PDB file of C-alpha atoms and ligand atoms in Angstrom:
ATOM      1  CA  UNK A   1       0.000   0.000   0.000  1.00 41.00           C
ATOM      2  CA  UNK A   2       2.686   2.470   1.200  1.00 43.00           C
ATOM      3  CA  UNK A   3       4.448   1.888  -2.212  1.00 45.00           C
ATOM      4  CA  UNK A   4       1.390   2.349  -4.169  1.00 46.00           C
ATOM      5  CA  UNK A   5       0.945   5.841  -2.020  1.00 53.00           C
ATOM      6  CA  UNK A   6       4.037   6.826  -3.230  1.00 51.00           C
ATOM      7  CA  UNK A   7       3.832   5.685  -6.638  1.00 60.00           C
ATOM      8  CA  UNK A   8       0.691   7.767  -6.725  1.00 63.00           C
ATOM      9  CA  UNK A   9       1.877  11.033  -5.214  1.00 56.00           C
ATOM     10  CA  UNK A  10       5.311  10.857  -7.475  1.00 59.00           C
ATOM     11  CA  UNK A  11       2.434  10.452 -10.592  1.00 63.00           C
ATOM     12  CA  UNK A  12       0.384  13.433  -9.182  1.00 59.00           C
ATOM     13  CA  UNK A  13       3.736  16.135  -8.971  1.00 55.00           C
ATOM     14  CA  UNK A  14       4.836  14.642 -12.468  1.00 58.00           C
ATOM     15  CA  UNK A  15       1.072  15.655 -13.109  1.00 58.00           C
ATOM     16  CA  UNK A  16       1.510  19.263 -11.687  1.00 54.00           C
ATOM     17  CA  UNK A  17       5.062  20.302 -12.727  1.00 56.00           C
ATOM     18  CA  UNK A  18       3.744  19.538 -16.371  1.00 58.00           C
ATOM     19  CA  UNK A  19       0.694  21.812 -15.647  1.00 57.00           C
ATOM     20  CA  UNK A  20       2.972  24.356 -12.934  1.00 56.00           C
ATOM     21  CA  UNK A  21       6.164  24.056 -14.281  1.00 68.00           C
ATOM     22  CA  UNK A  22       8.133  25.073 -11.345  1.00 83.00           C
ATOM     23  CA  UNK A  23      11.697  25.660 -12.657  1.00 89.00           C
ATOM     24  CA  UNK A  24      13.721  28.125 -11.659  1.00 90.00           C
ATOM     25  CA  UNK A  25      13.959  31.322 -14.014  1.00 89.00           C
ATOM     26  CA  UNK A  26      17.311  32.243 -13.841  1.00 89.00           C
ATOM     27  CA  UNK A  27      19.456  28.649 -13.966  1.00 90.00           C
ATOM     28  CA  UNK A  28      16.331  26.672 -15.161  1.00 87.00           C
ATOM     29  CA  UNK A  29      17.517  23.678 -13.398  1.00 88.00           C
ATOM     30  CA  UNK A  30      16.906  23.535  -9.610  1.00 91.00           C
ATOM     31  CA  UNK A  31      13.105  23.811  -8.321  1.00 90.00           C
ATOM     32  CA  UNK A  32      11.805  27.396  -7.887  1.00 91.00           C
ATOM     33  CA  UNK A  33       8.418  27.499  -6.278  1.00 87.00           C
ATOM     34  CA  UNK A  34       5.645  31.030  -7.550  1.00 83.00           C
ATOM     35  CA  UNK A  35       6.477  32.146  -3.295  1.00 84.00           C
ATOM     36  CA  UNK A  36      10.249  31.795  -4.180  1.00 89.00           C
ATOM     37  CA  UNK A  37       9.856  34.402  -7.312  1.00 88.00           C
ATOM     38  CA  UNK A  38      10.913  31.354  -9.623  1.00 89.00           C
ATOM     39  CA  UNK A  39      14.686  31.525  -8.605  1.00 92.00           C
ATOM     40  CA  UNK A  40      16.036  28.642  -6.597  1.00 93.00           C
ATOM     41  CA  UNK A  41      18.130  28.244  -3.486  1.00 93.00           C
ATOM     42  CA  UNK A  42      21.155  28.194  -5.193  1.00 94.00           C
ATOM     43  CA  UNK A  43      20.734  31.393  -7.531  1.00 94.00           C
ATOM     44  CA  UNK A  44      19.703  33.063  -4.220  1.00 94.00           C
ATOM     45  CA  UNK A  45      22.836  31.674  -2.788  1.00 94.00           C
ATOM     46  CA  UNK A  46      24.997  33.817  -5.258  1.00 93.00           C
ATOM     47  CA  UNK A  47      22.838  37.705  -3.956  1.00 95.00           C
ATOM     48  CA  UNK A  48      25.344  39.507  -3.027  1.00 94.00           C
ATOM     49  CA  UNK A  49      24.733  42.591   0.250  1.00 95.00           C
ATOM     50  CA  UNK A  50      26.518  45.630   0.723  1.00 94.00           C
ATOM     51  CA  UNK A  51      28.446  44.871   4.065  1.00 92.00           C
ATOM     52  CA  UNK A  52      30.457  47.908   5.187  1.00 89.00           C
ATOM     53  CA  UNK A  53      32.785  49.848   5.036  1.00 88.00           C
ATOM     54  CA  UNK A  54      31.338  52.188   2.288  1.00 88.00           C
ATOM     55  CA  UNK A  55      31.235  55.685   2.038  1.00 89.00           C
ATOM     56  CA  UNK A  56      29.263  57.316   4.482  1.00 89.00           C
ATOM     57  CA  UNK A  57      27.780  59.280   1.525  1.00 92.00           C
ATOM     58  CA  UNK A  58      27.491  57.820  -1.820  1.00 92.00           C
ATOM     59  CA  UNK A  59      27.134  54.110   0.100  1.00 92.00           C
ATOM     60  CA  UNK A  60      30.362  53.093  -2.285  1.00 90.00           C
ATOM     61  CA  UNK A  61      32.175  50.351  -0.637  1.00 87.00           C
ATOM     62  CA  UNK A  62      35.227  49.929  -0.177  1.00 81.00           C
ATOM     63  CA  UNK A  63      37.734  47.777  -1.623  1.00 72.00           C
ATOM     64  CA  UNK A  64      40.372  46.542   1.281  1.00 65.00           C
ATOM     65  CA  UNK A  65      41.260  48.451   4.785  1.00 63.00           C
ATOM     66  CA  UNK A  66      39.024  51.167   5.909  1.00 60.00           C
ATOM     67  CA  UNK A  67      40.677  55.036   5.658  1.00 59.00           C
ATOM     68  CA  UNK A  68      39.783  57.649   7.814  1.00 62.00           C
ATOM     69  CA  UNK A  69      37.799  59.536   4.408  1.00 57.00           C
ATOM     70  CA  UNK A  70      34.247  60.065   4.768  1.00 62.00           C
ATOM     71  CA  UNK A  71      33.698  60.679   1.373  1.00 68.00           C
ATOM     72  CA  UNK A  72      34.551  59.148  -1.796  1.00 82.00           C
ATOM     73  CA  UNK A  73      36.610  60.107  -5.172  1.00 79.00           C
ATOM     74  CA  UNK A  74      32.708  59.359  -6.557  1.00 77.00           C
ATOM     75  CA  UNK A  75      31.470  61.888  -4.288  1.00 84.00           C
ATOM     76  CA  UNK A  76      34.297  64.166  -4.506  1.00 82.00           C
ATOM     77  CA  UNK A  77      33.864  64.445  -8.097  1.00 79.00           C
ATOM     78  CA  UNK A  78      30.127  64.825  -8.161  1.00 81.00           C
ATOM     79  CA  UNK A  79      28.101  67.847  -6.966  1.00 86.00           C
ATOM     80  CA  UNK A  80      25.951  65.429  -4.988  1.00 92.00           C
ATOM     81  CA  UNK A  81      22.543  67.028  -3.955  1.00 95.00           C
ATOM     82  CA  UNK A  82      21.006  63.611  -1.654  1.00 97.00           C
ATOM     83  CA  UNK A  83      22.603  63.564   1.809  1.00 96.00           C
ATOM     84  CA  UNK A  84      23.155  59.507   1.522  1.00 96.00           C
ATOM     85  CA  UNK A  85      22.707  56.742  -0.728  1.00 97.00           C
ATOM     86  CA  UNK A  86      22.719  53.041  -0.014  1.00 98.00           C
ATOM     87  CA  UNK A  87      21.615  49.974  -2.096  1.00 97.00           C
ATOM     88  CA  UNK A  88      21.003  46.670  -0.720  1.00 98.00           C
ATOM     89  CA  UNK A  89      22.889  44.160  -3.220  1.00 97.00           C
ATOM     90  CA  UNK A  90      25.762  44.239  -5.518  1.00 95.00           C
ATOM     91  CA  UNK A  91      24.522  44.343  -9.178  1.00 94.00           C
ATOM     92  CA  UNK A  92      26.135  41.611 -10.272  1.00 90.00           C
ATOM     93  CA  UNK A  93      25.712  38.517 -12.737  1.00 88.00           C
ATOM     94  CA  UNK A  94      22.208  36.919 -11.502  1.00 91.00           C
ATOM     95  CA  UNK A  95      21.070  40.490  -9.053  1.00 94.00           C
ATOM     96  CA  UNK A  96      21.765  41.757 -12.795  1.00 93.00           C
ATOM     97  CA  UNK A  97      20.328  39.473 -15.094  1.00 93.00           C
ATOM     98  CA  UNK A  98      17.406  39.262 -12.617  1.00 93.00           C
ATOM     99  CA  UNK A  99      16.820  43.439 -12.817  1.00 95.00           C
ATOM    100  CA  UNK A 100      17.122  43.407 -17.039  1.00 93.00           C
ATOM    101  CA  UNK A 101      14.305  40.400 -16.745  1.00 92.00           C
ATOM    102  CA  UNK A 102      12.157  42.464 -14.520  1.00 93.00           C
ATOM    103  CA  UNK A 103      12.807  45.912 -15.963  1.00 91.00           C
ATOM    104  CA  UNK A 104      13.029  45.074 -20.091  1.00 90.00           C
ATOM    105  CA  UNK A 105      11.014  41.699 -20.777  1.00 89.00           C
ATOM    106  CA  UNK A 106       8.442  42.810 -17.926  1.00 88.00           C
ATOM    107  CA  UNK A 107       9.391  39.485 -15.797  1.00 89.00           C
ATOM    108  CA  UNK A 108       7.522  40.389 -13.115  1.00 90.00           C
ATOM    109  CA  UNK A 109       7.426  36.891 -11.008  1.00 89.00           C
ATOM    110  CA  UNK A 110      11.307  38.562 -10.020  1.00 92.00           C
ATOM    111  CA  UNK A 111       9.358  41.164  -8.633  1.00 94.00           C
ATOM    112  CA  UNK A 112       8.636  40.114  -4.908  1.00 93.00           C
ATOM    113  CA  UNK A 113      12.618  38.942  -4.268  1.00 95.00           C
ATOM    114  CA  UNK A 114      14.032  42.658  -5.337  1.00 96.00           C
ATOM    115  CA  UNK A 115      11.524  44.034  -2.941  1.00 97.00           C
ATOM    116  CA  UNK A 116      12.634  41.452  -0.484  1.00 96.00           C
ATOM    117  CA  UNK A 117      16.001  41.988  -0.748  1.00 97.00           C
ATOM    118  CA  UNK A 118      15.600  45.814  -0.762  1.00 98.00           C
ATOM    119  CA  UNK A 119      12.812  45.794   2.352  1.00 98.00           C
ATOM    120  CA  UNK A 120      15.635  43.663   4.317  1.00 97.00           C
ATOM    121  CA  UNK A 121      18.269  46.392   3.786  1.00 97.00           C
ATOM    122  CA  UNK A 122      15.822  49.466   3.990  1.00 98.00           C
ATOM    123  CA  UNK A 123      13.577  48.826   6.124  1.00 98.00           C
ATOM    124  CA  UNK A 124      15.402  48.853   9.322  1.00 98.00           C
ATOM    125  CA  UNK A 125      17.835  51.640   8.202  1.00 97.00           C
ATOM    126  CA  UNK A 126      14.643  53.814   7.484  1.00 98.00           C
ATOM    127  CA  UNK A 127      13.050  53.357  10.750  1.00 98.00           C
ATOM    128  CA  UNK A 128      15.749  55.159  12.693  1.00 97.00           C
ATOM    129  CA  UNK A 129      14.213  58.550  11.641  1.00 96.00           C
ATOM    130  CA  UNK A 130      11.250  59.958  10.371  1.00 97.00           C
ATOM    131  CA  UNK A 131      10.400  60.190   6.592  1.00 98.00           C
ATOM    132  CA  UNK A 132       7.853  61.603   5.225  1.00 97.00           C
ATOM    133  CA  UNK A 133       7.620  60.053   1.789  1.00 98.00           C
ATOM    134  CA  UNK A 134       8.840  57.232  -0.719  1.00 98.00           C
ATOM    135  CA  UNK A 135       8.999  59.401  -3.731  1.00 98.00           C
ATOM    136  CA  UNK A 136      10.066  56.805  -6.948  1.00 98.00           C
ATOM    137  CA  UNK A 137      12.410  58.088  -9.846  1.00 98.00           C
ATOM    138  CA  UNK A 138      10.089  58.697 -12.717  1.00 97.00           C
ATOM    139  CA  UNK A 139      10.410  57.737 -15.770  1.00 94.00           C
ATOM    140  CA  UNK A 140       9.546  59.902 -18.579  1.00 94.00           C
ATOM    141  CA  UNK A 141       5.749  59.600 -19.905  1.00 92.00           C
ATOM    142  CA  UNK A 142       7.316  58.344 -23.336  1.00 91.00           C
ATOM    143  CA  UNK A 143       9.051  55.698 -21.637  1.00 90.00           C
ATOM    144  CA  UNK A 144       6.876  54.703 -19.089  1.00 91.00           C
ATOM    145  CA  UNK A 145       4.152  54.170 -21.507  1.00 90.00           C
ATOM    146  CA  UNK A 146       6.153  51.831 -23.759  1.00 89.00           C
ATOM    147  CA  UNK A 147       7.592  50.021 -20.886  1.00 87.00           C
ATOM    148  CA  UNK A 148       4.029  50.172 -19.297  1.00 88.00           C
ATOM    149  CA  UNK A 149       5.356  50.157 -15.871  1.00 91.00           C
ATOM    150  CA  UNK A 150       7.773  52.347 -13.367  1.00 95.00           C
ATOM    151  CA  UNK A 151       9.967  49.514 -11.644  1.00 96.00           C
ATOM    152  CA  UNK A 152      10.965  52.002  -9.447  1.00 97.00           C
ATOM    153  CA  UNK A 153       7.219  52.605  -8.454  1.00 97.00           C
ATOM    154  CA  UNK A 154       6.659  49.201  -7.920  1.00 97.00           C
ATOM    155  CA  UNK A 155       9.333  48.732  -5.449  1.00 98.00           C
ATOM    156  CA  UNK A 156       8.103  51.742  -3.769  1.00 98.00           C
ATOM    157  CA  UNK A 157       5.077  50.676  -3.113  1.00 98.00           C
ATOM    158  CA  UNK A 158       6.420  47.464  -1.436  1.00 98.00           C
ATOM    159  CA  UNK A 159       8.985  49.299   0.270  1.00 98.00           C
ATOM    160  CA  UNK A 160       6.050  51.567   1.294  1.00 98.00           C
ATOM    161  CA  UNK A 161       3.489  48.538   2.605  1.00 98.00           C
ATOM    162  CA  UNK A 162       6.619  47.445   4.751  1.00 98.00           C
ATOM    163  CA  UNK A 163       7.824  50.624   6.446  1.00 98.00           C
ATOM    164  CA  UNK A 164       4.255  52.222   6.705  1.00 98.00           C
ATOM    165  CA  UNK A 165       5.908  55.341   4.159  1.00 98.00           C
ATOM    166  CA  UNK A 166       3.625  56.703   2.359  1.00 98.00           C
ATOM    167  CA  UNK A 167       4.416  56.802  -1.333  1.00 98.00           C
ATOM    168  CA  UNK A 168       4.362  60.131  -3.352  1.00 97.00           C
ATOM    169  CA  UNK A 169       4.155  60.238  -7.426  1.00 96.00           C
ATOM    170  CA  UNK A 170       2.940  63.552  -7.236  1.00 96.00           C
ATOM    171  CA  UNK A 171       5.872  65.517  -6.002  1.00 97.00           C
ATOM    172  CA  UNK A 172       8.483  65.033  -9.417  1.00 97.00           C
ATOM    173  CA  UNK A 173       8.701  64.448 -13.074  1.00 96.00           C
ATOM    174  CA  UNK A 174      11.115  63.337 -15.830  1.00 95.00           C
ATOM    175  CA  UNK A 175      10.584  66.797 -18.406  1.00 94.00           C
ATOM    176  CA  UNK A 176      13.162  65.509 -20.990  1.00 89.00           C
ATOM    177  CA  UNK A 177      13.223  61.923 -22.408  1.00 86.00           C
ATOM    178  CA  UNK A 178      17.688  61.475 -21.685  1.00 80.00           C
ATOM    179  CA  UNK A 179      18.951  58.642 -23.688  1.00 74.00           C
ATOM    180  CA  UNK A 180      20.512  55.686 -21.740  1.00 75.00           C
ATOM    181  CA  UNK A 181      23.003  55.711 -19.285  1.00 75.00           C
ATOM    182  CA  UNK A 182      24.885  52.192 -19.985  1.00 75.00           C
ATOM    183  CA  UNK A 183      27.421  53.470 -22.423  1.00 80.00           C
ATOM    184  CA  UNK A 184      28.283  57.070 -20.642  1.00 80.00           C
ATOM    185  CA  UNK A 185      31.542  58.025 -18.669  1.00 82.00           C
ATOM    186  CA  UNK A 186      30.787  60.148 -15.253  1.00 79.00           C
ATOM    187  CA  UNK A 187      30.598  63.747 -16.832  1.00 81.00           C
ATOM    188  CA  UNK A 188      28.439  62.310 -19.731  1.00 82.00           C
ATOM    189  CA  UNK A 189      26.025  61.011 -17.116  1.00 80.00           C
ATOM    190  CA  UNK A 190      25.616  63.837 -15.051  1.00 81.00           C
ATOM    191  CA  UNK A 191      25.514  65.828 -17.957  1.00 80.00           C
ATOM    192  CA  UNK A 192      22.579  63.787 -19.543  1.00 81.00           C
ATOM    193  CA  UNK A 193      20.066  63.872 -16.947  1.00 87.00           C
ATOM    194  CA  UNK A 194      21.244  67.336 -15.262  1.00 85.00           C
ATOM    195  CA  UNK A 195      18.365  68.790 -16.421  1.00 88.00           C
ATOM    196  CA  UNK A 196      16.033  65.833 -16.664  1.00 93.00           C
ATOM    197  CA  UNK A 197      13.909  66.392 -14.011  1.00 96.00           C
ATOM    198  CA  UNK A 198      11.471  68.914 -12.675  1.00 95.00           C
ATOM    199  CA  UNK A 199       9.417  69.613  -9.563  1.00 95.00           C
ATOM    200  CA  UNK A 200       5.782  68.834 -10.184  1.00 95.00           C
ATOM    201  CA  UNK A 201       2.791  71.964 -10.437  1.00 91.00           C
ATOM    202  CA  UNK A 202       1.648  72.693  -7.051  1.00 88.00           C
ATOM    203  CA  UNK A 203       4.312  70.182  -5.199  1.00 88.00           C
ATOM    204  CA  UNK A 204       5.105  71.984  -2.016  1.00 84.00           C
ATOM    205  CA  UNK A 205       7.160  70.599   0.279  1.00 90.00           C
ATOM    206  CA  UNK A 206       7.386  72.319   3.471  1.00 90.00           C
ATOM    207  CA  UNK A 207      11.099  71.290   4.893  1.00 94.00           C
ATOM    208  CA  UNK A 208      10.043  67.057   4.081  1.00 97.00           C
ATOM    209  CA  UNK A 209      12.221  64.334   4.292  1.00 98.00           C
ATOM    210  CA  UNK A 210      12.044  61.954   1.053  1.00 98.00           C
ATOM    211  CA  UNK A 211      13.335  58.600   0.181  1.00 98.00           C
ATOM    212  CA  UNK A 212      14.037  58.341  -2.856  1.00 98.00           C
ATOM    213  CA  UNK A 213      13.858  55.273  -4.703  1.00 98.00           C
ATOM    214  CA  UNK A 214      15.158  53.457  -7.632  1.00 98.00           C
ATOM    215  CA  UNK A 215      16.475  50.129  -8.742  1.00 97.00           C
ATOM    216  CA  UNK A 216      20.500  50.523  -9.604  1.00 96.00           C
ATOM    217  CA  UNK A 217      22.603  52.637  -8.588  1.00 95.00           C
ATOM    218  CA  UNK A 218      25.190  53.886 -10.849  1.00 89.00           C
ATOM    219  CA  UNK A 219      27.373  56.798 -10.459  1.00 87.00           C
ATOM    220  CA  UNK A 220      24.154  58.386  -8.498  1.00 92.00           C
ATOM    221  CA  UNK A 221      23.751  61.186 -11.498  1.00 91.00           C
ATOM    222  CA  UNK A 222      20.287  60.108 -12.178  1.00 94.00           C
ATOM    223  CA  UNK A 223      19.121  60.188  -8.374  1.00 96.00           C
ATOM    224  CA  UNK A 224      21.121  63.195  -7.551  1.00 96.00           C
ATOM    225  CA  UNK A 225      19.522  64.894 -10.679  1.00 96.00           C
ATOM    226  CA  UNK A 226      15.998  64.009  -9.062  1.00 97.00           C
ATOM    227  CA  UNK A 227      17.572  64.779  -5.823  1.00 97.00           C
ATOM    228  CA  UNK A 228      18.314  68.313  -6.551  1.00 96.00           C
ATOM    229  CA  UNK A 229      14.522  68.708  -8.342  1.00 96.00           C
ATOM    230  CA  UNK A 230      13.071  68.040  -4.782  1.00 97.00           C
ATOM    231  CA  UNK A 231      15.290  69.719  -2.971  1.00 96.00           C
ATOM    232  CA  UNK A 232      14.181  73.112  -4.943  1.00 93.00           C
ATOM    233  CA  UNK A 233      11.060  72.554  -4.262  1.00 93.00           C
ATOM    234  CA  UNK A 234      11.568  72.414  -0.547  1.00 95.00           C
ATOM    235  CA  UNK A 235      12.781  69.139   0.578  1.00 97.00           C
ATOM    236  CA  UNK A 236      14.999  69.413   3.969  1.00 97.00           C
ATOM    237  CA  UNK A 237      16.293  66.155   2.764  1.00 97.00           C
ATOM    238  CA  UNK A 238      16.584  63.780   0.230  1.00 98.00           C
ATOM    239  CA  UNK A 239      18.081  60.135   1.102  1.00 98.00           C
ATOM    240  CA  UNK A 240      18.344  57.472  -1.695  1.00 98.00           C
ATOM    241  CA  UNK A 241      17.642  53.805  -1.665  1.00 98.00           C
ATOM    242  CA  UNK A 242      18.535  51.109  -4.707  1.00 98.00           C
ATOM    243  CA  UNK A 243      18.021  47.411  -4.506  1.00 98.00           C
ATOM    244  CA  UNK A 244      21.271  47.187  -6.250  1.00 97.00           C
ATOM    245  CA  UNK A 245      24.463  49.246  -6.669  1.00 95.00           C
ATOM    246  CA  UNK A 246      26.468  48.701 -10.019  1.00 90.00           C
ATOM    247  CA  UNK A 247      29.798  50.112  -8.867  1.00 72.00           C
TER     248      UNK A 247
HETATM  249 ZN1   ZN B 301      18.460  28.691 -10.026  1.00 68.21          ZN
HETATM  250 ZN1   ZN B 302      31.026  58.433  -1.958  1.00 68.21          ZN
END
């Protein structure tokens, strides 16, 4: 009987993985379940976080012994107008692949690990002060309507459910469509995007303090660009939050 049972249940999972195919996303080998996001143990396994020491400003780590700086050559090069960034992974090989998946072929089953891994390095960072709202990186109209979503609001909003934030799409906008980043050296980025963005008709912010979120973190000339948008319009401060960080 107890081999029959077995028999059975081994024939009902054969059954189910044809109809749920439950294989991870990213290797396609191990067994990733819908509540894992579709990537496996293993993948999971290779998720880099941000451990410090990293600049107390731009969140850069640091390669080798900790120096007495507080700020990096990044920072020290850049006019940076958010008083801190962090980012809660390395962008690296899977974190990577995972973020192109999610972001350009609208994977969205990737969606709930980026929030978790972002909510995990966030969330208790953002409760040691008071912040008055998530405010995601917008994407110009253009864009957002052929990509059909913000990823950046997305993750807000879970970031927002966890911490009890309220999230604010109402406060900035993207005013000129800037081409992509990926190919740009430092001055070219900050360049592109320096006048990108634009405080919002009738957003008034009376001295509040934002997080600002997006997915990757470059050289932080996209954020700081946004950064600098709220600030004019009244923000007392302006901290930034990735999931990832690409350098
Ligand atoms: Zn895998
Ligand atoms: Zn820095």
């Amino acid at each position: 009987m107890a081999a029959m049972g077995l028999s059975a249940r081994s024939w009902l999972d054969a059954a189910l993985g044809f109809l749920f195919p439950e294989a991870c996303q990213l290797c396609g080998e191990a067994r990733a379940t819908p509540s894992q996001a579709y990537v496996c143990a293993d993948c999971r396994a290779e998720v880099r976080f941000i451990e410090p020491p990293f600049c107390e400003r731009c969140g850069r780590p640091f390669e080798g012994e900790i120096t007495n700086q507080f700020e990096c050559l990044n920072c020290r090069e850049m006019e940076l107008a958010f008083s801190s960034a962090r980012s809660a992974v390395f962008a690296r090989e899977k974190v990577l692949e995972l973020i192109h998946r999610y972001k350009y072929h609208r994977a969205l089953w990737f969606e709930p690990l980026l929030a978790e891994l972002l909510i995990q390095r966030a969330a208790p960072e953002l409760a040691k002060a008071k912040w008055n709202w998530i405010v995601p990186v917008p994407l110009h109209p253009a864009k957002q309507r052929e990509r059909e979503f913000n990823q950046a609001e997305r993750l807000a909003v879970r970031l927002g459910e966890a911490t009890g934030i309220g999230v604010n799409t109402k406060l900035v906008e993207r005013v000129i469509p800037t081409r992509s980043q990926t190919l740009l050296s430092r001055p070219e980025r900050e360049a592109n995007v320096r006048r990108a963005f634009a405080a919002k008709k009738g957003a008034e912010l009376k001295g509040d303090r934002l997080v600002l979120l997006d997915d990757v973190f470059t050289t932080g000339a996209t954020t700081s660009a946004c950064a600098r948008a709220l600030r004019a319009a009244g923000a007392a401060e302006v901290c930034v939050w990735t999931v990832a960080r690409g350098i």
